[in-house]
Amino acid sequence: MRVLILVENLPVPFDRRVWQEACALRDAGHEVTVICPQMRGYTQPEEVLEGIQIYRHWISGEAGSLGGFIAEYASALWGELTCAVKAWRRGGFDVIHLCNPPDLLFLVALPFKLFGGVKVIFDVHDLWPEMFEAKFGRRGLMYWAVRIAERCTLALADVVIATNQSVLRAVKQRGKLREDRAFVVRTAPSRMHTDAQPDESLRAGRRYLVGYIGVMGNADGVDYLVRAADHIVKTRRRTDVQFLLMGSGAEHADLVALRDLLGLQDYLSMPGRVSDEFLCRALRTMDLGVACDPINAYNDHCTMNKVLEYMAFAKPMVMFGTVEGRFSAGESAVYVMENSAEKLGDAILTLLDDEPRRQTLGAAGHARLTQELNWKRSVGQLLAAYQAA
């Protein structure tokens, strides 16, 4: 089949899930094209990478306000439609694979389904209504518009795939999906350089290194980790812990400003987006990883890539006890069941001071990822979904 994948919130190959899906479909013999935004250092409008055609479009920027939210998605829809028409003219496609958020991509797929007979697969990465509410902290007219967009996408889709069972349960109920049209395709890292050499310089001369990887938006809770570091250094008076927070996003500049306001520049490194080589060296060096996504209705449904990447490197974790976070990490994490920076900091110190437990948790996470949550199982589900479509 000729497959067109649309993703709006991250470019490929930076978006590991989408890129792994594209590569799996290519390996299964399908012809794959991906449309994504120009961002995070990936600005080339067109390229062929590992046999996959990529079109990238301009986007206004990541939303930090309601006005920015509207501008981002309006520019994204126009860019996606333009690129989709280009892909249609150059060879066409049989399946259009929509990766949310947002749930507005059905507007791009609709004419191709109505007039071209294209099948539609809806790949639910996040529950967009819950994500919208967590981002803006309220319900209103825009929230209900988001709910309508979700319903429209579910109605248009021939097949729906979701990152985990809790997301699938929600969309099955909302879209009244048939069992044979709904699949779970879990996220799992497949190509990380887990034998990279550690880089002890990242410790900045301190005994312990605590790491974070991922997006830094207002729904990701990185401010909890910055304040936990402040609690560790100033209240608990620990000067033997270095923090390395890797990633970028709409809140990165504000988080750097918060770090500087708290006087934590010597203890907390925030390099922004890093290369894969740097990331793997950091993961090899870290003593533990943190997932600070706060407990709420949105994060409870999310499978966090950072959790799985910590597990790939056999790193123990401290995390807020979201529902899907606990399912993914299993016995490899210490869970903080309250959105509290102080309790997060205390849990980090307790685990740092217990090396045998860190080793036990890290080994459990690696075993769970490789034996139960590995990407090969997800590929089987992905191909089954395409066969159903």
mmCIF file of C-alpha atoms in Angstrom:
data_model
loop_
_atom_site.group_PDB
_atom_site.id
_atom_site.type_symbol
_atom_site.label_atom_id
_atom_site.label_comp_id
_atom_site.label_asym_id
_atom_site.label_seq_id
_atom_site.Cartn_x
_atom_site.Cartn_y
_atom_site.Cartn_z
ATOM 1 C CA MET A 1 0.000 0.000 0.000
ATOM 2 C CA ARG A 2 0.923 3.657 -0.418
ATOM 3 C CA VAL A 3 0.800 5.210 3.046
ATOM 4 C CA LEU A 4 0.704 8.894 3.990
ATOM 5 C CA ILE A 5 1.396 9.674 7.667
ATOM 6 C CA LEU A 6 0.457 13.083 9.110
ATOM 7 C CA VAL A 7 1.986 14.303 12.377
ATOM 8 C CA GLU A 8 1.671 17.890 13.611
ATOM 9 C CA ASN A 9 3.367 18.293 16.992
ATOM 10 C CA LEU A 10 6.869 16.954 16.204
ATOM 11 C CA PRO A 11 9.032 16.399 13.125
ATOM 12 C CA VAL A 12 10.414 13.067 11.990
ATOM 13 C CA PRO A 13 12.709 11.376 12.690
ATOM 14 C CA PHE A 14 12.696 13.307 16.006
ATOM 15 C CA ASP A 15 9.273 11.833 16.860
ATOM 16 C CA ARG A 16 10.473 8.349 17.711
ATOM 17 C CA ARG A 17 7.051 6.663 17.713
ATOM 18 C CA VAL A 18 6.030 7.990 14.309
ATOM 19 C CA TRP A 19 9.427 7.246 12.805
ATOM 20 C CA GLN A 20 9.390 3.688 14.155
ATOM 21 C CA GLU A 21 5.903 3.186 12.716
ATOM 22 C CA ALA A 22 7.019 4.555 9.341
ATOM 23 C CA CYS A 23 10.068 2.259 9.296
ATOM 24 C CA ALA A 24 7.984 -0.781 10.308
ATOM 25 C CA LEU A 25 5.530 -0.118 7.478
ATOM 26 C CA ARG A 26 8.416 0.332 5.044
ATOM 27 C CA ASP A 27 9.942 -2.946 6.196
ATOM 28 C CA ALA A 28 6.582 -4.638 5.591
ATOM 29 C CA GLY A 29 6.745 -3.568 1.950
ATOM 30 C CA HIS A 30 4.587 -0.445 1.974
ATOM 31 C CA GLU A 31 5.528 2.834 0.305
ATOM 32 C CA VAL A 32 5.624 5.464 3.056
ATOM 33 C CA THR A 33 5.440 9.266 2.984
ATOM 34 C CA VAL A 34 5.409 11.441 6.120
ATOM 35 C CA ILE A 35 4.165 15.035 6.476
ATOM 36 C CA CYS A 36 5.398 16.890 9.564
ATOM 37 C CA PRO A 37 6.300 20.426 10.726
ATOM 38 C CA GLN A 38 9.591 22.270 10.301
ATOM 39 C CA MET A 39 10.859 22.511 13.873
ATOM 40 C CA ARG A 40 13.368 21.227 16.446
ATOM 41 C CA GLY A 41 16.238 21.597 13.948
ATOM 42 C CA TYR A 42 14.523 19.674 11.135
ATOM 43 C CA THR A 43 13.841 22.404 8.584
ATOM 44 C CA GLN A 44 14.512 20.811 5.192
ATOM 45 C CA PRO A 45 11.217 21.042 3.219
ATOM 46 C CA GLU A 46 11.725 17.725 1.434
ATOM 47 C CA GLU A 47 14.039 14.777 1.820
ATOM 48 C CA VAL A 48 14.157 11.022 1.434
ATOM 49 C CA LEU A 49 15.510 9.375 4.579
ATOM 50 C CA GLU A 50 16.027 5.608 4.817
ATOM 51 C CA GLY A 51 13.673 5.097 1.881
ATOM 52 C CA ILE A 52 10.874 7.247 3.363
ATOM 53 C CA GLN A 53 9.705 10.428 1.633
ATOM 54 C CA ILE A 54 9.353 13.352 4.060
ATOM 55 C CA TYR A 55 7.566 16.656 3.459
ATOM 56 C CA ARG A 56 7.963 19.371 6.098
ATOM 57 C CA HIS A 57 5.829 22.499 6.302
ATOM 58 C CA TRP A 58 6.139 25.819 8.103
ATOM 59 C CA ILE A 59 4.269 26.177 11.408
ATOM 60 C CA SER A 60 3.690 29.286 13.499
ATOM 61 C CA GLY A 61 5.134 27.855 16.718
ATOM 62 C CA GLU A 62 4.182 25.738 19.710
ATOM 63 C CA ALA A 63 1.066 27.015 21.469
ATOM 64 C CA GLY A 64 1.516 28.656 24.850
ATOM 65 C CA SER A 65 -1.799 30.527 24.861
ATOM 66 C CA LEU A 66 -5.241 30.200 23.318
ATOM 67 C CA GLY A 67 -4.296 32.623 20.544
ATOM 68 C CA GLY A 68 -1.089 30.710 19.899
ATOM 69 C CA PHE A 69 -3.072 27.472 19.930
ATOM 70 C CA ILE A 70 -5.329 28.739 17.114
ATOM 71 C CA ALA A 71 -2.411 30.141 15.092
ATOM 72 C CA GLU A 72 -0.398 26.924 15.440
ATOM 73 C CA TYR A 73 -3.152 24.643 14.231
ATOM 74 C CA ALA A 74 -4.354 26.956 11.449
ATOM 75 C CA SER A 75 -0.843 27.145 9.987
ATOM 76 C CA ALA A 76 -0.347 23.413 10.470
ATOM 77 C CA LEU A 77 -3.562 22.489 8.659
ATOM 78 C CA TRP A 78 -2.694 24.682 5.710
ATOM 79 C CA GLY A 79 0.813 23.221 5.489
ATOM 80 C CA GLU A 80 -0.439 19.642 5.811
ATOM 81 C CA LEU A 81 -3.098 20.107 3.136
ATOM 82 C CA THR A 82 -0.582 21.650 0.742
ATOM 83 C CA CYS A 83 1.871 18.794 1.274
ATOM 84 C CA ALA A 84 -0.883 16.164 1.000
ATOM 85 C CA VAL A 85 -1.994 17.569 -2.357
ATOM 86 C CA LYS A 86 1.630 17.443 -3.489
ATOM 87 C CA ALA A 87 1.918 13.790 -2.393
ATOM 88 C CA TRP A 88 -1.371 12.973 -4.147
ATOM 89 C CA ARG A 89 -0.201 14.511 -7.415
ATOM 90 C CA ARG A 90 3.159 12.768 -7.273
ATOM 91 C CA GLY A 91 1.841 9.243 -6.840
ATOM 92 C CA GLY A 92 -1.175 9.178 -4.565
ATOM 93 C CA PHE A 93 -1.791 7.120 -1.448
ATOM 94 C CA ASP A 94 -4.165 4.360 -0.331
ATOM 95 C CA VAL A 95 -4.101 5.018 3.430
ATOM 96 C CA ILE A 96 -3.805 8.277 5.342
ATOM 97 C CA HIS A 97 -2.524 7.769 8.896
ATOM 98 C CA LEU A 98 -3.440 10.627 11.266
ATOM 99 C CA CYS A 99 -1.293 11.078 14.379
ATOM 100 C CA ASN A 100 -2.847 13.330 17.004
ATOM 101 C CA PRO A 101 -2.743 15.829 18.659
ATOM 102 C CA PRO A 102 -4.595 17.741 17.359
ATOM 103 C CA ASP A 103 -7.793 15.985 16.320
ATOM 104 C CA LEU A 104 -8.224 18.466 13.465
ATOM 105 C CA LEU A 105 -6.321 16.379 10.937
ATOM 106 C CA PHE A 106 -9.596 14.831 9.757
ATOM 107 C CA LEU A 107 -10.064 18.100 7.813
ATOM 108 C CA VAL A 108 -7.030 17.192 5.693
ATOM 109 C CA ALA A 109 -8.110 13.563 5.251
ATOM 110 C CA LEU A 110 -11.772 14.256 4.473
ATOM 111 C CA PRO A 111 -11.502 15.211 0.760
ATOM 112 C CA PHE A 112 -9.176 12.310 0.024
ATOM 113 C CA LYS A 113 -11.584 9.841 1.637
ATOM 114 C CA LEU A 114 -14.698 11.277 -0.001
ATOM 115 C CA PHE A 115 -13.294 11.735 -3.486
ATOM 116 C CA GLY A 116 -10.290 9.405 -3.600
ATOM 117 C CA GLY A 117 -11.504 6.371 -1.654
ATOM 118 C CA VAL A 118 -8.557 6.610 0.755
ATOM 119 C CA LYS A 119 -8.758 4.633 3.998
ATOM 120 C CA VAL A 120 -8.158 6.517 7.246
ATOM 121 C CA ILE A 121 -6.268 5.255 10.310
ATOM 122 C CA PHE A 122 -6.485 7.395 13.451
ATOM 123 C CA ASP A 123 -3.400 6.989 15.646
ATOM 124 C CA VAL A 124 -4.375 8.325 19.086
ATOM 125 C CA HIS A 125 -1.208 9.425 20.857
ATOM 126 C CA ASP A 126 -3.075 11.592 23.380
ATOM 127 C CA LEU A 127 -6.648 12.243 24.424
ATOM 128 C CA TRP A 128 -6.888 15.751 22.995
ATOM 129 C CA PRO A 129 -9.815 17.036 25.106
ATOM 130 C CA GLU A 130 -8.008 16.051 28.312
ATOM 131 C CA MET A 131 -4.782 17.532 26.939
ATOM 132 C CA PHE A 132 -6.549 20.823 26.133
ATOM 133 C CA GLU A 133 -8.041 21.040 29.626
ATOM 134 C CA ALA A 134 -4.688 20.281 31.290
ATOM 135 C CA LYS A 135 -2.953 22.890 29.123
ATOM 136 C CA PHE A 136 -5.410 25.741 29.632
ATOM 137 C CA GLY A 137 -6.954 24.763 32.966
ATOM 138 C CA ARG A 138 -10.575 25.295 32.045
ATOM 139 C CA ARG A 139 -13.510 24.162 29.962
ATOM 140 C CA GLY A 140 -15.278 26.534 27.632
ATOM 141 C CA LEU A 141 -16.400 26.917 24.056
ATOM 142 C CA MET A 142 -13.006 25.863 22.683
ATOM 143 C CA TYR A 143 -12.986 22.741 24.860
ATOM 144 C CA TRP A 144 -16.306 21.599 23.421
ATOM 145 C CA ALA A 145 -15.064 22.366 19.925
ATOM 146 C CA VAL A 146 -12.139 20.053 20.679
ATOM 147 C CA ARG A 147 -14.564 17.325 21.777
ATOM 148 C CA ILE A 148 -16.483 17.707 18.505
ATOM 149 C CA ALA A 149 -13.238 17.460 16.517
ATOM 150 C CA GLU A 150 -12.401 14.206 18.320
ATOM 151 C CA ARG A 151 -15.827 12.776 17.474
ATOM 152 C CA CYS A 152 -15.459 13.796 13.823
ATOM 153 C CA THR A 153 -12.068 12.104 13.567
ATOM 154 C CA LEU A 154 -13.381 8.906 15.153
ATOM 155 C CA ALA A 155 -16.346 8.916 12.774
ATOM 156 C CA LEU A 156 -14.103 9.350 9.732
ATOM 157 C CA ALA A 157 -11.571 6.671 10.721
ATOM 158 C CA ASP A 158 -11.779 3.162 9.313
ATOM 159 C CA VAL A 159 -9.420 1.880 12.028
ATOM 160 C CA VAL A 160 -8.240 3.400 15.322
ATOM 161 C CA ILE A 161 -4.972 2.577 17.068
ATOM 162 C CA ALA A 162 -4.000 3.824 20.536
ATOM 163 C CA THR A 163 -0.831 3.906 22.619
ATOM 164 C CA ASN A 164 -2.340 1.972 25.536
ATOM 165 C CA GLN A 165 -5.467 0.280 26.850
ATOM 166 C CA SER A 166 -6.792 3.248 28.826
ATOM 167 C CA VAL A 167 -6.687 5.506 25.757
ATOM 168 C CA LEU A 168 -8.301 2.769 23.687
ATOM 169 C CA ARG A 169 -11.099 2.306 26.226
ATOM 170 C CA ALA A 170 -11.844 6.022 26.148
ATOM 171 C CA VAL A 171 -11.962 6.344 22.361
ATOM 172 C CA LYS A 172 -13.910 3.098 21.935
ATOM 173 C CA GLN A 173 -16.569 4.443 24.236
ATOM 174 C CA ARG A 174 -16.648 7.897 22.665
ATOM 175 C CA GLY A 175 -16.598 6.630 19.084
ATOM 176 C CA LYS A 176 -18.630 3.443 19.641
ATOM 177 C CA LEU A 177 -15.930 1.480 17.829
ATOM 178 C CA ARG A 178 -16.210 -2.143 16.808
ATOM 179 C CA GLU A 179 -13.718 -4.515 18.408
ATOM 180 C CA ASP A 180 -12.180 -5.463 15.043
ATOM 181 C CA ARG A 181 -11.478 -1.801 14.242
ATOM 182 C CA ALA A 182 -9.549 -0.889 17.411
ATOM 183 C CA PHE A 183 -5.944 -1.836 18.204
ATOM 184 C CA VAL A 184 -3.298 -1.037 20.815
ATOM 185 C CA VAL A 185 0.121 -0.183 19.367
ATOM 186 C CA ARG A 186 2.267 0.608 22.387
ATOM 187 C CA THR A 187 5.269 2.897 22.215
ATOM 188 C CA ALA A 188 8.679 1.364 22.913
ATOM 189 C CA PRO A 189 12.226 2.453 21.992
ATOM 190 C CA SER A 190 13.892 0.223 19.412
ATOM 191 C CA ARG A 191 17.082 1.866 18.198
ATOM 192 C CA MET A 192 18.753 3.474 21.204
ATOM 193 C CA HIS A 193 22.525 3.115 21.620
ATOM 194 C CA THR A 194 22.352 1.467 25.038
ATOM 195 C CA ASP A 195 26.055 0.551 25.073
ATOM 196 C CA ALA A 196 27.220 4.170 24.771
ATOM 197 C CA GLN A 197 30.086 5.200 27.011
ATOM 198 C CA PRO A 198 29.143 7.071 30.217
ATOM 199 C CA ASP A 199 30.256 10.700 30.466
ATOM 200 C CA GLU A 200 31.289 11.418 34.041
ATOM 201 C CA SER A 201 31.805 15.109 33.273
ATOM 202 C CA LEU A 202 27.998 15.463 33.293
ATOM 203 C CA ARG A 203 28.093 15.017 37.070
ATOM 204 C CA ALA A 204 29.914 18.363 37.383
ATOM 205 C CA GLY A 205 32.071 16.866 40.150
ATOM 206 C CA ARG A 206 29.129 15.640 42.222
ATOM 207 C CA ARG A 207 28.405 12.094 43.356
ATOM 208 C CA TYR A 208 24.936 11.660 41.864
ATOM 209 C CA LEU A 209 23.354 12.611 38.546
ATOM 210 C CA VAL A 210 19.564 12.878 38.273
ATOM 211 C CA GLY A 211 18.172 13.169 34.758
ATOM 212 C CA TYR A 212 15.056 14.219 32.898
ATOM 213 C CA ILE A 213 14.390 13.843 29.165
ATOM 214 C CA GLY A 214 11.391 15.051 27.246
ATOM 215 C CA VAL A 215 9.176 17.942 26.308
ATOM 216 C CA MET A 216 9.045 21.026 28.504
ATOM 217 C CA GLY A 217 5.494 22.310 28.180
ATOM 218 C CA ASN A 218 3.013 23.475 30.766
ATOM 219 C CA ALA A 219 1.458 19.996 31.029
ATOM 220 C CA ASP A 220 4.775 18.198 31.631
ATOM 221 C CA GLY A 221 5.430 19.276 35.210
ATOM 222 C CA VAL A 222 9.118 20.134 34.818
ATOM 223 C CA ASP A 223 8.591 23.018 37.248
ATOM 224 C CA TYR A 224 7.946 20.368 39.935
ATOM 225 C CA LEU A 225 11.411 18.939 39.272
ATOM 226 C CA VAL A 226 13.084 22.363 39.355
ATOM 227 C CA ARG A 227 11.408 23.076 42.704
ATOM 228 C CA ALA A 228 12.291 19.567 43.930
ATOM 229 C CA ALA A 229 15.938 20.374 43.179
ATOM 230 C CA ASP A 230 15.549 23.588 45.169
ATOM 231 C CA HIS A 231 14.128 21.562 48.089
ATOM 232 C CA ILE A 232 17.020 19.094 47.899
ATOM 233 C CA VAL A 233 19.724 21.757 47.815
ATOM 234 C CA LYS A 234 18.311 24.352 50.214
ATOM 235 C CA THR A 235 16.000 22.513 52.609
ATOM 236 C CA ARG A 236 17.669 19.095 52.692
ATOM 237 C CA ARG A 237 21.102 20.758 52.296
ATOM 238 C CA ARG A 238 22.424 18.184 49.843
ATOM 239 C CA THR A 239 25.242 19.415 47.648
ATOM 240 C CA ASP A 240 26.136 16.050 46.145
ATOM 241 C CA VAL A 241 23.355 15.894 43.528
ATOM 242 C CA GLN A 242 23.590 17.285 39.986
ATOM 243 C CA PHE A 243 20.487 17.597 37.788
ATOM 244 C CA LEU A 244 20.481 17.338 33.993
ATOM 245 C CA LEU A 245 17.199 18.320 32.299
ATOM 246 C CA MET A 246 17.280 17.595 28.563
ATOM 247 C CA GLY A 247 14.626 18.723 26.133
ATOM 248 C CA SER A 248 12.886 21.793 24.822
ATOM 249 C CA GLY A 249 9.394 23.164 24.472
ATOM 250 C CA ALA A 250 7.218 26.208 24.989
ATOM 251 C CA GLU A 251 8.134 26.439 28.693
ATOM 252 C CA HIS A 252 11.896 25.945 28.392
ATOM 253 C CA ALA A 253 12.797 29.632 28.687
ATOM 254 C CA ASP A 254 10.473 30.113 31.669
ATOM 255 C CA LEU A 255 11.949 27.073 33.391
ATOM 256 C CA VAL A 256 15.497 28.375 32.870
ATOM 257 C CA ALA A 257 14.347 31.678 34.362
ATOM 258 C CA LEU A 258 12.856 29.821 37.355
ATOM 259 C CA ARG A 259 16.123 27.932 37.862
ATOM 260 C CA ASP A 260 18.083 31.193 37.792
ATOM 261 C CA LEU A 261 15.622 32.910 40.133
ATOM 262 C CA LEU A 262 16.124 30.095 42.633
ATOM 263 C CA GLY A 263 19.903 30.330 42.260
ATOM 264 C CA LEU A 264 20.324 26.750 41.041
ATOM 265 C CA GLN A 265 22.580 27.402 38.039
ATOM 266 C CA ASP A 266 25.435 25.359 39.541
ATOM 267 C CA TYR A 267 23.212 22.362 40.307
ATOM 268 C CA LEU A 268 20.814 22.199 37.386
ATOM 269 C CA SER A 269 21.936 21.959 33.732
ATOM 270 C CA MET A 270 19.304 22.637 31.044
ATOM 271 C CA PRO A 271 20.987 22.279 27.635
ATOM 272 C CA GLY A 272 17.742 22.205 25.637
ATOM 273 C CA ARG A 273 17.422 19.769 22.789
ATOM 274 C CA VAL A 274 20.409 17.417 22.626
ATOM 275 C CA SER A 275 21.758 15.006 20.033
ATOM 276 C CA ASP A 276 21.005 11.297 20.221
ATOM 277 C CA GLU A 277 24.673 10.698 21.022
ATOM 278 C CA PHE A 278 24.566 13.097 23.981
ATOM 279 C CA LEU A 279 21.250 11.629 25.166
ATOM 280 C CA CYS A 280 22.561 8.077 25.206
ATOM 281 C CA ARG A 281 25.750 9.094 27.034
ATOM 282 C CA ALA A 282 23.639 10.926 29.586
ATOM 283 C CA LEU A 283 21.292 7.980 30.067
ATOM 284 C CA ARG A 284 24.276 5.718 30.645
ATOM 285 C CA THR A 285 25.666 8.125 33.266
ATOM 286 C CA MET A 286 22.506 8.973 35.215
ATOM 287 C CA ASP A 287 21.846 7.340 38.583
ATOM 288 C CA LEU A 288 18.098 7.703 38.173
ATOM 289 C CA GLY A 289 15.529 9.286 35.886
ATOM 290 C CA VAL A 290 12.528 11.409 36.820
ATOM 291 C CA ALA A 291 9.062 11.535 35.242
ATOM 292 C CA CYS A 292 7.435 14.605 36.762
ATOM 293 C CA ASP A 293 4.238 14.674 34.700
ATOM 294 C CA PRO A 294 1.639 15.569 37.342
ATOM 295 C CA ILE A 295 -1.288 13.315 38.165
ATOM 296 C CA ASN A 296 -4.357 14.507 36.256
ATOM 297 C CA ALA A 297 -6.992 13.182 33.861
ATOM 298 C CA TYR A 298 -4.752 13.807 30.866
ATOM 299 C CA ASN A 299 -1.480 12.346 32.118
ATOM 300 C CA ASP A 300 -3.278 9.323 33.601
ATOM 301 C CA HIS A 301 -3.901 8.186 30.013
ATOM 302 C CA CYS A 302 -0.396 8.916 28.665
ATOM 303 C CA THR A 303 2.409 6.467 27.978
ATOM 304 C CA MET A 304 5.506 8.612 28.457
ATOM 305 C CA ASN A 305 8.451 7.955 26.145
ATOM 306 C CA LYS A 306 10.882 9.089 28.826
ATOM 307 C CA VAL A 307 9.771 6.248 31.126
ATOM 308 C CA LEU A 308 10.438 3.634 28.460
ATOM 309 C CA GLU A 309 13.796 5.177 27.576
ATOM 310 C CA TYR A 310 14.899 5.064 31.215
ATOM 311 C CA MET A 311 13.875 1.395 31.236
ATOM 312 C CA ALA A 312 15.877 0.709 28.059
ATOM 313 C CA PHE A 313 18.995 1.861 29.919
ATOM 314 C CA ALA A 314 18.039 -0.025 33.100
ATOM 315 C CA LYS A 315 17.671 3.182 35.083
ATOM 316 C CA PRO A 316 15.473 3.314 38.194
ATOM 317 C CA MET A 317 12.868 6.065 38.298
ATOM 318 C CA VAL A 318 11.051 8.426 40.591
ATOM 319 C CA MET A 319 7.733 9.552 39.171
ATOM 320 C CA PHE A 320 4.321 10.872 39.991
ATOM 321 C CA GLY A 321 1.966 7.898 40.085
ATOM 322 C CA THR A 322 -0.109 8.392 36.942
ATOM 323 C CA VAL A 323 -2.201 5.380 35.916
ATOM 324 C CA GLU A 324 -0.390 4.573 32.668
ATOM 325 C CA GLY A 325 2.955 5.568 34.141
ATOM 326 C CA ARG A 326 2.538 2.895 36.818
ATOM 327 C CA PHE A 327 1.486 0.350 34.194
ATOM 328 C CA SER A 328 4.518 1.067 31.999
ATOM 329 C CA ALA A 329 7.146 1.223 34.743
ATOM 330 C CA GLY A 330 5.793 -1.609 36.884
ATOM 331 C CA GLU A 331 8.322 -2.511 39.579
ATOM 332 C CA SER A 332 11.039 -0.219 38.232
ATOM 333 C CA ALA A 333 9.967 3.050 39.877
ATOM 334 C CA VAL A 334 9.261 4.782 43.155
ATOM 335 C CA TYR A 335 5.857 6.446 42.926
ATOM 336 C CA VAL A 336 4.907 9.763 44.490
ATOM 337 C CA MET A 337 1.110 9.752 44.760
ATOM 338 C CA GLU A 338 0.693 13.487 45.278
ATOM 339 C CA ASN A 339 1.667 16.409 43.039
ATOM 340 C CA SER A 340 4.253 17.791 45.463
ATOM 341 C CA ALA A 341 7.730 19.102 44.634
ATOM 342 C CA GLU A 342 8.905 18.468 48.200
ATOM 343 C CA LYS A 343 7.743 14.853 48.201
ATOM 344 C CA LEU A 344 9.260 14.356 44.776
ATOM 345 C CA GLY A 345 12.588 15.667 46.090
ATOM 346 C CA ASP A 346 12.432 13.489 49.209
ATOM 347 C CA ALA A 347 11.734 10.387 47.088
ATOM 348 C CA ILE A 348 14.699 11.207 44.839
ATOM 349 C CA LEU A 349 17.038 11.429 47.830
ATOM 350 C CA THR A 350 15.702 8.235 49.406
ATOM 351 C CA LEU A 351 16.390 6.296 46.210
ATOM 352 C CA LEU A 352 19.792 7.889 45.625
ATOM 353 C CA ASP A 353 20.846 6.794 49.117
ATOM 354 C CA ASP A 354 19.812 3.172 48.477
ATOM 355 C CA GLU A 355 22.099 1.779 45.772
ATOM 356 C CA PRO A 356 20.927 -1.880 46.034
ATOM 357 C CA ARG A 357 17.338 -0.773 45.490
ATOM 358 C CA ARG A 358 18.357 1.332 42.493
ATOM 359 C CA GLN A 359 19.977 -1.705 40.920
ATOM 360 C CA THR A 360 16.934 -3.876 41.587
ATOM 361 C CA LEU A 361 14.503 -1.342 40.125
ATOM 362 C CA GLY A 362 16.683 -0.725 37.075
ATOM 363 C CA ALA A 363 16.973 -4.434 36.301
ATOM 364 C CA ALA A 364 13.210 -4.890 36.696
ATOM 365 C CA GLY A 365 12.501 -2.072 34.250
ATOM 366 C CA HIS A 366 14.878 -3.393 31.627
ATOM 367 C CA ALA A 367 13.410 -6.880 31.897
ATOM 368 C CA ARG A 368 9.851 -5.564 31.605
ATOM 369 C CA LEU A 369 10.657 -3.499 28.519
ATOM 370 C CA THR A 370 12.516 -6.234 26.672
ATOM 371 C CA GLN A 371 10.185 -9.081 27.565
ATOM 372 C CA GLU A 372 6.695 -7.572 27.807
ATOM 373 C CA LEU A 373 6.657 -4.137 26.193
ATOM 374 C CA ASN A 374 9.109 -4.562 23.317
ATOM 375 C CA TRP A 375 8.534 -2.869 19.960
ATOM 376 C CA LYS A 376 8.269 -6.135 17.980
ATOM 377 C CA ARG A 377 4.956 -6.889 19.672
ATOM 378 C CA SER A 378 3.670 -3.466 18.726
ATOM 379 C CA VAL A 379 4.720 -3.929 15.094
ATOM 380 C CA GLY A 380 2.482 -6.993 14.891
ATOM 381 C CA GLN A 381 -0.462 -4.926 16.116
ATOM 382 C CA LEU A 382 0.359 -2.107 13.695
ATOM 383 C CA LEU A 383 0.370 -4.447 10.709
ATOM 384 C CA ALA A 384 -2.863 -6.060 11.888
ATOM 385 C CA ALA A 385 -4.478 -2.632 11.999
ATOM 386 C CA TYR A 386 -3.372 -1.942 8.432
ATOM 387 C CA GLN A 387 -4.713 -5.277 7.270
ATOM 388 C CA ALA A 388 -8.060 -4.433 8.880
ATOM 389 C CA ALA A 389 -8.093 -1.063 7.108
#
